[in-house]
Every structure is written in structure tokens, then in C-alpha cells.
C-alpha positions as YAML, in Angstrom:
chain: A
units: angstrom
residues:
- id: 1
  name: UNK
  ca: [-1.13, -20.44, 22.52]
- id: 2
  name: UNK
  ca: [-4.63, -20.52, 21.08]
- id: 3
  name: UNK
  ca: [-4.97, -16.75, 21.47]
- id: 4
  name: UNK
  ca: [-1.66, -16.30, 19.64]
- id: 5
  name: UNK
  ca: [-2.98, -18.49, 16.82]
- id: 6
  name: UNK
  ca: [-6.13, -16.38, 16.48]
- id: 7
  name: UNK
  ca: [-4.28, -13.06, 16.71]
- id: 8
  name: UNK
  ca: [-1.72, -14.06, 14.09]
- id: 9
  name: UNK
  ca: [-4.52, -15.07, 11.71]
- id: 10
  name: UNK
  ca: [-6.31, -11.81, 12.46]
- id: 11
  name: UNK
  ca: [-3.31, -9.77, 11.30]
- id: 12
  name: UNK
  ca: [-3.31, -11.73, 8.04]
- id: 13
  name: UNK
  ca: [-7.02, -11.12, 7.50]
- id: 14
  name: UNK
  ca: [-6.70, -7.42, 8.30]
- id: 15
  name: UNK
  ca: [-3.74, -6.98, 5.92]
- id: 16
  name: UNK
  ca: [-5.60, -8.80, 3.14]
- id: 17
  name: UNK
  ca: [-8.53, -6.39, 3.53]
- id: 18
  name: UNK
  ca: [-6.17, -3.39, 3.42]
- id: 19
  name: UNK
  ca: [-4.50, -4.72, 0.27]
- id: 20
  name: UNK
  ca: [-7.91, -5.32, -1.27]
- id: 21
  name: UNK
  ca: [-8.75, -1.65, -0.65]
- id: 22
  name: UNK
  ca: [-5.54, -0.49, -2.36]
- id: 23
  name: UNK
  ca: [-6.04, -2.77, -5.36]
- id: 24
  name: UNK
  ca: [-9.69, -1.71, -5.68]
- id: 25
  name: UNK
  ca: [-8.61, 1.93, -5.66]
- id: 26
  name: UNK
  ca: [-6.05, 1.21, -8.39]
- id: 27
  name: UNK
  ca: [-8.65, -0.56, -10.49]
- id: 28
  name: UNK
  ca: [-11.17, 2.23, -10.02]
- id: 29
  name: UNK
  ca: [-8.64, 4.75, -11.34]
- id: 30
  name: UNK
  ca: [-7.53, 2.75, -14.39]
- id: 31
  name: UNK
  ca: [-8.98, 5.42, -16.70]
- id: 32
  name: UNK
  ca: [-8.17, 8.41, -14.52]
- id: 33
  name: UNK
  ca: [-5.83, 10.74, -16.45]
- id: 34
  name: UNK
  ca: [-2.25, 10.52, -15.18]
- id: 35
  name: UNK
  ca: [-3.01, 8.13, -12.31]
- id: 36
  name: UNK
  ca: [0.03, 6.19, -11.05]
- id: 37
  name: UNK
  ca: [-0.64, 2.73, -9.66]
- id: 38
  name: UNK
  ca: [0.04, 2.24, -5.95]
- id: 39
  name: UNK
  ca: [2.29, -0.75, -5.26]
- id: 40
  name: UNK
  ca: [1.28, -2.86, -2.28]
- id: 41
  name: UNK
  ca: [3.04, -5.73, -0.55]
- id: 42
  name: UNK
  ca: [2.98, -7.83, 2.59]
- id: 43
  name: UNK
  ca: [5.64, -7.32, 5.26]
- id: 44
  name: UNK
  ca: [6.49, -9.95, 7.86]
- id: 45
  name: UNK
  ca: [6.83, -8.72, 11.45]
- id: 46
  name: UNK
  ca: [8.53, -11.30, 13.70]
- id: 47
  name: UNK
  ca: [6.79, -12.10, 16.97]
- id: 48
  name: UNK
  ca: [9.03, -11.72, 20.01]
- id: 49
  name: UNK
  ca: [8.76, -13.67, 23.22]
- id: 50
  name: UNK
  ca: [9.41, -17.14, 24.55]
- id: 51
  name: UNK
  ca: [8.24, -19.84, 22.14]
- id: 52
  name: UNK
  ca: [7.07, -17.30, 19.53]
- id: 53
  name: UNK
  ca: [10.13, -17.17, 17.28]
- id: 54
  name: UNK
  ca: [8.58, -19.55, 14.73]
- id: 55
  name: UNK
  ca: [5.70, -17.20, 13.90]
- id: 56
  name: UNK
  ca: [5.30, -13.75, 12.39]
- id: 57
  name: UNK
  ca: [2.60, -11.15, 12.09]
- id: 58
  name: UNK
  ca: [1.67, -9.82, 8.65]
- id: 59
  name: UNK
  ca: [1.49, -6.10, 7.89]
- id: 60
  name: UNK
  ca: [0.27, -4.49, 4.68]
- id: 61
  name: UNK
  ca: [2.56, -1.87, 3.20]
- id: 62
  name: UNK
  ca: [2.64, 0.42, 0.16]
- id: 63
  name: UNK
  ca: [6.37, 0.76, -0.60]
- id: 64
  name: UNK
  ca: [6.01, 2.95, -3.67]
- id: 65
  name: UNK
  ca: [4.28, 3.80, -6.92]
- id: 66
  name: UNK
  ca: [4.41, 2.44, -10.44]
- id: 67
  name: UNK
  ca: [5.70, 5.21, -12.71]
- id: 68
  name: UNK
  ca: [5.53, 3.39, -16.04]
- id: 69
  name: UNK
  ca: [3.85, 5.29, -18.85]
- id: 70
  name: UNK
  ca: [0.12, 4.77, -19.42]
- id: 71
  name: UNK
  ca: [-1.77, 4.66, -22.69]
- id: 72
  name: UNK
  ca: [-2.17, 7.99, -24.49]
- id: 73
  name: UNK
  ca: [-5.70, 8.68, -25.72]
- id: 74
  name: UNK
  ca: [-6.45, 11.37, -28.35]
- id: 75
  name: UNK
  ca: [-9.22, 13.80, -27.38]
- id: 76
  name: UNK
  ca: [-8.84, 16.75, -29.74]
- id: 77
  name: UNK
  ca: [-9.29, 19.18, -26.82]
- id: 78
  name: UNK
  ca: [-6.55, 21.86, -27.10]
- id: 79
  name: UNK
  ca: [-6.31, 22.03, -23.32]
- id: 80
  name: UNK
  ca: [-5.65, 18.29, -22.96]
- id: 81
  name: UNK
  ca: [-1.95, 17.48, -22.78]
- id: 82
  name: UNK
  ca: [0.01, 14.26, -22.40]
- id: 83
  name: UNK
  ca: [3.69, 13.82, -21.62]
- id: 84
  name: UNK
  ca: [5.64, 11.59, -23.99]
- id: 85
  name: UNK
  ca: [7.99, 9.41, -21.97]
- id: 86
  name: UNK
  ca: [9.29, 10.55, -18.58]
- id: 87
  name: UNK
  ca: [8.40, 13.81, -16.93]
- id: 88
  name: UNK
  ca: [5.72, 15.69, -14.98]
- id: 89
  name: UNK
  ca: [3.65, 18.85, -15.22]
- id: 90
  name: UNK
  ca: [4.08, 21.36, -12.41]
- id: 91
  name: UNK
  ca: [1.08, 22.82, -10.59]
- id: 92
  name: UNK
  ca: [0.68, 25.03, -7.54]
- id: 93
  name: UNK
  ca: [-1.44, 23.83, -4.62]
- id: 94
  name: UNK
  ca: [-3.69, 26.17, -2.60]
- id: 95
  name: UNK
  ca: [-1.03, 26.31, 0.14]
- id: 96
  name: UNK
  ca: [1.46, 27.77, -2.36]
- id: 97
  name: UNK
  ca: [3.70, 24.72, -2.72]
- id: 98
  name: UNK
  ca: [4.61, 23.12, -6.02]
- id: 99
  name: UNK
  ca: [3.31, 19.69, -6.88]
- id: 100
  name: UNK
  ca: [3.76, 17.36, -9.84]
- id: 101
  name: UNK
  ca: [1.32, 15.35, -11.91]
- id: 102
  name: UNK
  ca: [0.97, 13.41, -15.15]
- id: 103
  name: UNK
  ca: [-2.69, 14.43, -15.44]
- id: 104
  name: UNK
  ca: [-2.85, 16.95, -18.28]
- id: 105
  name: UNK
  ca: [-6.58, 17.64, -18.41]
- id: 106
  name: UNK
  ca: [-6.39, 21.43, -18.01]
- id: 107
  name: UNK
  ca: [-8.92, 24.24, -18.39]
- id: 108
  name: UNK
  ca: [-9.09, 28.03, -18.24]
- id: 109
  name: UNK
  ca: [-10.92, 29.67, -15.34]
- id: 110
  name: UNK
  ca: [-13.01, 32.85, -15.45]
- id: 111
  name: UNK
  ca: [-9.84, 34.94, -15.09]
- id: 112
  name: UNK
  ca: [-8.14, 33.22, -18.01]
- id: 113
  name: UNK
  ca: [-5.66, 31.32, -15.82]
- id: 114
  name: UNK
  ca: [-4.68, 27.85, -17.01]
- id: 115
  name: UNK
  ca: [-5.59, 25.41, -14.24]
- id: 116
  name: UNK
  ca: [-5.39, 21.73, -13.38]
- id: 117
  name: UNK
  ca: [-8.16, 21.96, -10.79]
- id: 118
  name: UNK
  ca: [-10.00, 24.40, -8.57]
- id: 119
  name: UNK
  ca: [-7.42, 26.77, -7.04]
- id: 120
  name: UNK
  ca: [-4.65, 24.64, -8.60]
- id: 121
  name: UNK
  ca: [-3.03, 26.71, -11.39]
- id: 122
  name: UNK
  ca: [-0.59, 25.22, -13.86]
- id: 123
  name: UNK
  ca: [2.92, 26.55, -13.22]
- id: 124
  name: UNK
  ca: [4.91, 28.02, -16.08]
- id: 125
  name: UNK
  ca: [8.60, 28.84, -16.17]
- id: 126
  name: UNK
  ca: [7.63, 32.47, -15.51]
- id: 127
  name: UNK
  ca: [4.69, 31.88, -13.17]
- id: 128
  name: UNK
  ca: [1.03, 31.31, -13.96]
- id: 129
  name: UNK
  ca: [-0.13, 31.16, -17.58]
- id: 130
  name: UNK
  ca: [-3.00, 33.41, -18.68]
- id: 131
  name: UNK
  ca: [-4.99, 32.82, -21.87]
- id: 132
  name: UNK
  ca: [-6.74, 35.85, -23.47]
- id: 133
  name: UNK
  ca: [-10.51, 35.63, -23.91]
- id: 134
  name: UNK
  ca: [-11.62, 33.89, -27.14]
- id: 135
  name: UNK
  ca: [-8.03, 33.12, -28.13]
- id: 136
  name: UNK
  ca: [-7.11, 29.83, -29.74]
- id: 137
  name: UNK
  ca: [-4.27, 27.92, -28.11]
- id: 138
  name: UNK
  ca: [-1.34, 26.04, -29.58]
- id: 139
  name: UNK
  ca: [1.12, 24.23, -27.33]
- id: 140
  name: UNK
  ca: [4.47, 23.13, -28.72]
- id: 141
  name: UNK
  ca: [6.25, 19.91, -27.80]
- id: 142
  name: UNK
  ca: [8.60, 21.80, -25.49]
- id: 143
  name: UNK
  ca: [5.64, 23.20, -23.52]
- id: 144
  name: UNK
  ca: [5.61, 26.69, -25.04]
- id: 145
  name: UNK
  ca: [2.04, 28.07, -24.99]
- id: 146
  name: UNK
  ca: [1.01, 30.28, -27.94]
- id: 147
  name: UNK
  ca: [-2.27, 32.13, -28.34]
- id: 148
  name: UNK
  ca: [-3.95, 33.67, -31.37]
- id: 149
  name: UNK
  ca: [-6.73, 36.24, -31.10]
- id: 150
  name: UNK
  ca: [-9.68, 36.14, -33.53]
- id: 151
  name: UNK
  ca: [-8.87, 38.00, -36.76]
- id: 152
  name: UNK
  ca: [-5.15, 38.09, -36.02]
- id: 153
  name: UNK
  ca: [-2.48, 36.26, -38.00]
- id: 154
  name: UNK
  ca: [0.10, 36.49, -35.24]
- id: 155
  name: UNK
  ca: [0.91, 34.06, -32.47]
- id: 156
  name: UNK
  ca: [1.79, 35.43, -29.05]
- id: 157
  name: UNK
  ca: [3.61, 33.35, -26.45]
- id: 158
  name: UNK
  ca: [1.56, 33.33, -23.25]
- id: 159
  name: UNK
  ca: [4.12, 31.33, -21.33]
- id: 160
  name: UNK
  ca: [5.84, 27.99, -21.14]
- id: 161
  name: UNK
  ca: [4.89, 24.99, -19.04]
- id: 162
  name: UNK
  ca: [7.31, 24.07, -16.29]
- id: 163
  name: UNK
  ca: [8.09, 20.48, -17.30]
- id: 164
  name: UNK
  ca: [10.23, 18.52, -14.85]
- id: 165
  name: UNK
  ca: [11.72, 15.06, -14.54]
- id: 166
  name: UNK
  ca: [12.70, 14.51, -10.89]
- id: 167
  name: UNK
  ca: [13.99, 11.27, -9.40]
- id: 168
  name: UNK
  ca: [10.80, 9.32, -8.72]
- id: 169
  name: UNK
  ca: [12.44, 7.65, -5.71]
- id: 170
  name: UNK
  ca: [12.32, 11.04, -3.96]
- id: 171
  name: UNK
  ca: [8.67, 11.74, -4.76]
- id: 172
  name: UNK
  ca: [5.85, 11.40, -2.25]
- id: 173
  name: UNK
  ca: [2.16, 11.07, -3.14]
- id: 174
  name: UNK
  ca: [-0.14, 13.47, -1.29]
- id: 175
  name: UNK
  ca: [-3.70, 12.63, -0.28]
- id: 176
  name: UNK
  ca: [-4.99, 14.69, -3.23]
- id: 177
  name: UNK
  ca: [-3.13, 12.41, -5.67]
- id: 178
  name: UNK
  ca: [-0.46, 14.96, -6.54]
- id: 179
  name: UNK
  ca: [3.23, 14.28, -5.97]
- id: 180
  name: UNK
  ca: [5.76, 16.46, -4.19]
- id: 181
  name: UNK
  ca: [9.46, 16.59, -3.35]
- id: 182
  name: UNK
  ca: [9.65, 17.21, 0.41]
- id: 183
  name: UNK
  ca: [11.79, 20.23, 1.18]
- id: 184
  name: UNK
  ca: [12.71, 21.08, -2.41]
- id: 185
  name: UNK
  ca: [11.42, 21.83, -5.92]
- id: 186
  name: UNK
  ca: [12.17, 20.11, -9.20]
- id: 187
  name: UNK
  ca: [14.23, 21.91, -11.83]
- id: 188
  name: UNK
  ca: [13.04, 22.42, -15.40]
- id: 189
  name: UNK
  ca: [14.01, 19.57, -17.72]
- id: 190
  name: UNK
  ca: [14.24, 20.79, -21.35]
- id: 191
  name: UNK
  ca: [14.12, 17.20, -22.62]
- id: 192
  name: UNK
  ca: [10.51, 16.59, -21.53]
- id: 193
  name: UNK
  ca: [8.05, 16.63, -24.43]
- id: 194
  name: UNK
  ca: [4.26, 16.97, -24.56]
- id: 195
  name: UNK
  ca: [1.55, 16.27, -27.11]
- id: 196
  name: UNK
  ca: [-1.50, 18.53, -27.42]
- id: 197
  name: UNK
  ca: [-5.04, 17.21, -27.78]
- id: 198
  name: UNK
  ca: [-4.43, 13.99, -25.86]
- id: 199
  name: UNK
  ca: [-4.37, 12.67, -22.31]
- id: 200
  name: UNK
  ca: [-2.50, 9.83, -20.65]
- id: 201
  name: UNK
  ca: [-4.72, 7.30, -18.91]
- id: 202
  name: UNK
  ca: [-3.83, 5.53, -15.69]
- id: 203
  name: UNK
  ca: [-1.08, 2.91, -15.88]
- id: 204
  name: UNK
  ca: [-3.05, 0.22, -14.04]
- id: 205
  name: UNK
  ca: [-2.99, -3.29, -15.51]
- id: 206
  name: UNK
  ca: [-6.69, -4.15, -15.26]
- id: 207
  name: UNK
  ca: [-6.30, -7.91, -15.78]
- id: 208
  name: UNK
  ca: [-3.54, -8.17, -13.18]
- id: 209
  name: UNK
  ca: [-5.56, -6.11, -10.70]
- id: 210
  name: UNK
  ca: [-8.56, -8.43, -11.11]
- id: 211
  name: UNK
  ca: [-6.34, -11.44, -10.38]
- id: 212
  name: UNK
  ca: [-4.95, -9.67, -7.30]
- id: 213
  name: UNK
  ca: [-8.46, -8.94, -6.03]
- id: 214
  name: UNK
  ca: [-9.39, -12.62, -6.29]
- id: 215
  name: UNK
  ca: [-6.15, -13.66, -4.55]
- id: 216
  name: UNK
  ca: [-6.59, -11.11, -1.75]
- id: 217
  name: UNK
  ca: [-10.21, -12.13, -1.22]
- id: 218
  name: UNK
  ca: [-9.21, -15.80, -0.96]
- id: 219
  name: UNK
  ca: [-6.38, -14.91, 1.45]
- id: 220
  name: UNK
  ca: [-8.83, -13.07, 3.67]
- id: 221
  name: UNK
  ca: [-11.21, -16.05, 3.64]
- id: 222
  name: UNK
  ca: [-8.41, -18.45, 4.63]
- id: 223
  name: UNK
  ca: [-7.40, -16.28, 7.56]
- id: 224
  name: UNK
  ca: [-11.02, -15.96, 8.70]
- id: 225
  name: UNK
  ca: [-11.28, -19.76, 8.66]
- id: 226
  name: UNK
  ca: [-8.12, -19.96, 10.76]
- id: 227
  name: UNK
  ca: [-9.66, -17.61, 13.31]
- id: 228
  name: UNK
  ca: [-12.79, -19.74, 13.39]
- id: 229
  name: UNK
  ca: [-10.65, -22.86, 13.86]
- id: 230
  name: UNK
  ca: [-8.82, -21.19, 16.75]
- id: 231
  name: UNK
  ca: [-12.14, -20.31, 18.34]
- id: 232
  name: UNK
  ca: [-13.40, -23.88, 17.94]
- id: 233
  name: UNK
  ca: [-10.19, -25.24, 19.47]
- id: 234
  name: UNK
  ca: [-10.61, -22.91, 22.42]
- id: 235
  name: UNK
  ca: [-14.19, -24.08, 22.97]
- id: 236
  name: UNK
  ca: [-13.09, -27.73, 22.80]
- id: 237
  name: UNK
  ca: [-10.26, -27.09, 25.28]
- id: 238
  name: UNK
  ca: [-12.63, -25.40, 27.73]
- id: 239
  name: UNK
  ca: [-15.05, -28.31, 27.41]
- id: 240
  name: UNK
  ca: [-12.31, -30.88, 28.11]
- id: 241
  name: UNK
  ca: [-11.02, -28.95, 31.11]
- id: 242
  name: UNK
  ca: [-14.54, -28.73, 32.48]
- id: 243
  name: UNK
  ca: [-14.96, -32.51, 32.16]
- id: 244
  name: UNK
  ca: [-11.63, -33.21, 33.88]
- id: 245
  name: UNK
  ca: [-12.64, -31.13, 36.89]
- id: 246
  name: UNK
  ca: [-16.07, -32.67, 37.28]
...
């Protein structure tokens, strides 16, 4: 019985530490462009066995992500883009699969390809988007990318961003922070709109995350005290049994 007491408290302490790690990661990415907050929660796991039906283990779980819109911050950089309302940018991962992100801090590599990261090109409706050397860039609300060469009065369309708006319930976050739709690809959504020269910050509520960190730390401390109490009870029981046999 005493061992069950200690083990049950241990699961609570372990889950509190895991939740603390998730919340700390959210807080650390509050200003990361396009970051979506990870939702965490406790899950009760009933203990089976004779005399154990009144107790339950605790398991930490991350049932989903918070997809609410974050604050849009103006940067003036023509390669910074933010999505207004719902929607995602489409990028291509090194393994060739499509992925989706709200992070619109793009750049042009040495080959002129518009990228979201190293070996992660931005996907257009017709493939990758290439920007001519020394060209200025204008991006319309519908994602159309126009370039203008020095000394020219004409705008040339270099491509159009593949803007999508999939069902977020079907999306899965990869370890690199990008989202994907297992087994399928999202279709273009012509209703998605972007704004040039701005980025969307993470959607983490900093004040709420600080409160959660305090709560999770206290929860861990309470469970540690329970484990210590179980250990003390075990020592006292052993001492009493030793006296009764002497």
C-alpha cells in the first residue's frame, strides 16, 4: 500500500515536470514568428487491481495546438509576410513533402529561390519562386509575387504563394515546428490574404504561461512531499515491525 502511495505521487510529480517543460517551451517562443502554442493537459489513468479502484495515475498529454492569431508586427522588410486571419504558407521540406507554417520570415538564397529556411523553399502555385538579382519585390494580398528590375518601369510576376487553409484538426506538428497533413496535401484557398513587410508573432499568452509555470512548480513540490511522506511512513512501519519482533 505504501509503495502504491509513493508510485502514484511519483506519476504526478513526473507529469508536472513534463508540463513545466511544455509551458517553458511555449513561453520561450512567445516572440517566435508564427509559433503556435502547444496545449497541455493532465490525463487520469485508472489503477487496476484489487483495492486500487479509488486511485488513478496521472499522465501528461498534449492534445493539440492553439491556432488563434498572434500579434502582427510591422518590420518594413519586403520579404517578411504575415497572414491576415486564417491560413498557412506552404513550404517544401528537404524530404520533398509539403509542410505548412504561419512563420513568414522569408529570404532569397544565392540562387534567387525564395526560402523559409535552409533547404526549405517556399512553395508557389507553380512550384518554387525565383527572384531575379537586384530586383525589388512587391507581394499582393492574394500572394502574387511581382518583381521589378533596376531601371525598368514594368512589373513581372515571379509566381504566386500557395496559401492554404486546411482543417486544423487534421494537422500534425513535426519536430521542426512545421505542420503537415498526413497522407495528403492542402488545396489552395483563394480567400487567404497576406500583408507584406510584417510578421506574425507567436500566439502565446505570456501572463497566463507564467501563472501556469508557478502552478506546475507547486504541483511538483506537493507530489515530492507526498513521496517523502510515503518514505517516512515506510521507515516508521519497518521500525514498528522490528520492535514487535524483538
